[in-house]
Amino acid sequence: MANHMNAAKNKVAGKSLLGGAMIIAGTAVGAGMFSLPVVGAGMWFGYSLLMMAVVWLCMLVSGLMLLETNLHFEPGASFDTLTKATLGQFWRIVNGLSIAFVLYILTYAYISGGGSIVNHSLEGFGINLPQSVAGLVFAGVLATIVIISTKAVDRITTVMLGGMIITFFLAVGNLLLDVESVKLLSPDGENKYLPYMLAALPFGLVSFGYHGNVPSLVKYYGKDHRTIIKAIVIGTGIALVIYVCWLVATMGNISRTGFIGIIEQGGNMGVLVNALSGVITSDWLTTMLTLFANLAVASSFLGVTLGLFDYLADLFGFDESRSGRLKTAAVTFLPPTLLGLLFPNGFLIAIGFAALAATIWAAIVPAMMAYKVRAMYPDSTSYKVPGGNAVIAIVILFGVITAACHLLAMADMLPLYG
Ligand SMILES: N[C@@H](Cc1ccccc1)C(=O)O
C-alpha cells in the first residue's frame, strides 16, 4: 500500500480523508472475509454479528494504540523502529518474525483461494484444470505485476478496488434481496451455537487486520492525528459493513446444514462461491459474484505481496536492478507457490495460522507499546487512546484469548461444526 502513499504524496495540499479510509478498508477486506461464513456456520448469524462487533472494536482500538505510539516518533518510523525504541530487541525480533510470517502465510492462502476461485471461473467456460495448476497461473500472473513495478501494482489495484465495489453491490445487493429471514433467524441443524464461537474467533481477528498501514498513514498525513483517527474508524467501519452484508447474503441464502457440505469439501473460496451460485438463478449475478471474489483475492494478493517484496528486498539487501528484483521475487513468491502446488486446499488452515501470528503484532504488541510510551513520556500532550490501563489490558487479553483459541482448535480441543 506504500504505493498509494507515494502517488498521493505528490499532491501538495488537501490529502483526502477518503484516500486513507480506502487504504485501510482495502487492506482489511480480503481473503479473511471468505472464511467468515464458513467458520461462522456453527454459531450462525446472531453470534457472528456479536463476535464481529467485539473484534472490530478491539482491532480498532489496537490500531489507535499503534497510532498513539507512532506519534511519538518521526513520520516514516516503521514497526521495526517503534518496537526497538519501546520494547527492546527481543520484542523487535518477535514482532518482525510475526509480520513476515503473516505476509508469507497469507500469500499462500491467497494462492490457494485464488486457485480455487480461478478454477471455479474456468469451469464456467468448460475448462477443467487441476486446482494446483490454477493456483500457479493465478500466482504467476499477479507476481509478474509485482515484479514489473510498484507503480504497476498501484494502477492495477486502483482499478480492482473500483471493480470490487461495483461487483460487490451488484452481486450482494441482489443476494440481499433474496435473503430468507427464516434461514437467518431460525437456523436448522443441531441446537448448539455459542461454543462454536471459540474456534471462529481467530478468523474474525484476521479479517480486521490492517495494522501494517498505520505507520504508512502517519508518514502520509504527518502528525495530523485527527484525520488519521477518522481514516481508521471509517476504513474499519466500511469493512464491518461489508462483512455484515456478506454474512446476511451468505447465511440468508445457504442453510446452516447446507454449510456442512461446504466444510466437508475444505471450505475453500471456490466451494463457497459455487454453493452461492447454486442458489442464484441469474447467470449474470453469478458472474458478478465470481468476479468480485476474483478481484478481492487478487487485490489482496498484490497488496500483501508488495509489502512482503519490499520487506525481503530490504532484509536481504537486494537492489532495484532487474536481477535484484528477480532475486527478491524468487524469495517472495517461490516458497508460497510451491506450498500452493503441494497443498492446494490449505486456505482455511493458512488463514488460521495468519491469525495466530497477527495476534502478536496487531493486538498484543500495540497495546504493550502504548503502555510503554505512556511511561516514557508521562507529560506528553499528544494523542492518547482513552480508557487507561483497563483498555490496554482488554486488548492484550483479546489477543491472548484469540491465540489460545487457535492453538486449542489445532489440538482438536474446541468444538468444530460440520
Ligand atoms: N485482513 C486481511 C488480512 C490481513 C491481516 C493482517 C494484516 C494485513 C492483512 C484479509 O482478510 O485478507
Short mmCIF file of N, CA and C and ligand atoms in Angstrom, two decimals, residues 27-28 30-33 102 106 110 206-210 361, ligand 1:
data_model
loop_
_atom_site.label_atom_id
_atom_site.label_comp_id
_atom_site.label_asym_id
_atom_site.label_seq_id
_atom_site.Cartn_x
_atom_site.Cartn_y
_atom_site.Cartn_z
N THR A 27 -7.10 -2.94 2.59
CA THR A 27 -6.23 -3.96 3.20
C THR A 27 -7.06 -4.94 4.01
N ALA A 28 -8.00 -4.40 4.78
CA ALA A 28 -8.76 -5.27 5.68
C ALA A 28 -9.61 -6.27 4.89
N GLY A 30 -10.39 -8.83 2.47
CA GLY A 30 -9.61 -9.72 1.61
C GLY A 30 -10.07 -11.15 1.80
N ALA A 31 -9.12 -12.06 1.80
CA ALA A 31 -9.48 -13.47 1.86
C ALA A 31 -10.17 -13.83 3.17
N GLY A 32 -9.80 -13.11 4.25
CA GLY A 32 -10.40 -13.42 5.56
C GLY A 32 -11.91 -13.43 5.47
N MET A 33 -12.45 -12.51 4.69
CA MET A 33 -13.89 -12.38 4.53
C MET A 33 -14.55 -13.68 4.05
N VAL A 102 3.02 -13.68 8.83
CA VAL A 102 1.65 -13.38 8.36
C VAL A 102 1.66 -13.11 6.86
N LEU A 106 -0.23 -15.58 4.34
CA LEU A 106 -1.36 -15.02 3.60
C LEU A 106 -1.15 -15.18 2.10
N TYR A 110 -3.77 -16.85 -0.30
CA TYR A 110 -4.33 -16.23 -1.50
C TYR A 110 -4.12 -17.12 -2.73
N VAL A 206 -8.32 -11.94 12.00
CA VAL A 206 -7.50 -11.74 10.79
C VAL A 206 -8.25 -10.88 9.77
N SER A 207 -9.58 -11.01 9.72
CA SER A 207 -10.30 -10.24 8.71
C SER A 207 -10.31 -8.74 9.04
N PHE A 208 -9.98 -8.38 10.28
CA PHE A 208 -9.84 -6.97 10.63
C PHE A 208 -8.37 -6.55 10.74
N GLY A 209 -7.48 -7.30 10.12
CA GLY A 209 -6.06 -6.93 10.14
C GLY A 209 -5.77 -5.86 9.10
N TYR A 210 -5.17 -4.77 9.50
CA TYR A 210 -4.80 -3.67 8.58
C TYR A 210 -3.61 -2.93 9.15
N TRP A 361 1.36 -8.98 16.47
CA TRP A 361 1.71 -7.61 16.04
C TRP A 361 0.52 -6.71 15.80
N1 LIG B 1 -7.42 -8.55 6.66
C1 LIG B 1 -6.75 -9.25 5.58
C2 LIG B 1 -5.54 -9.99 6.07
C3 LIG B 1 -4.52 -9.13 6.78
C4 LIG B 1 -4.17 -9.43 8.10
C5 LIG B 1 -3.24 -8.67 8.77
C6 LIG B 1 -2.65 -7.59 8.12
C7 LIG B 1 -2.97 -7.32 6.81
C8 LIG B 1 -3.90 -8.09 6.14
C9 LIG B 1 -7.71 -10.25 4.93
O1 LIG B 1 -8.74 -10.55 5.48
O2 LIG B 1 -7.42 -10.77 3.87
#
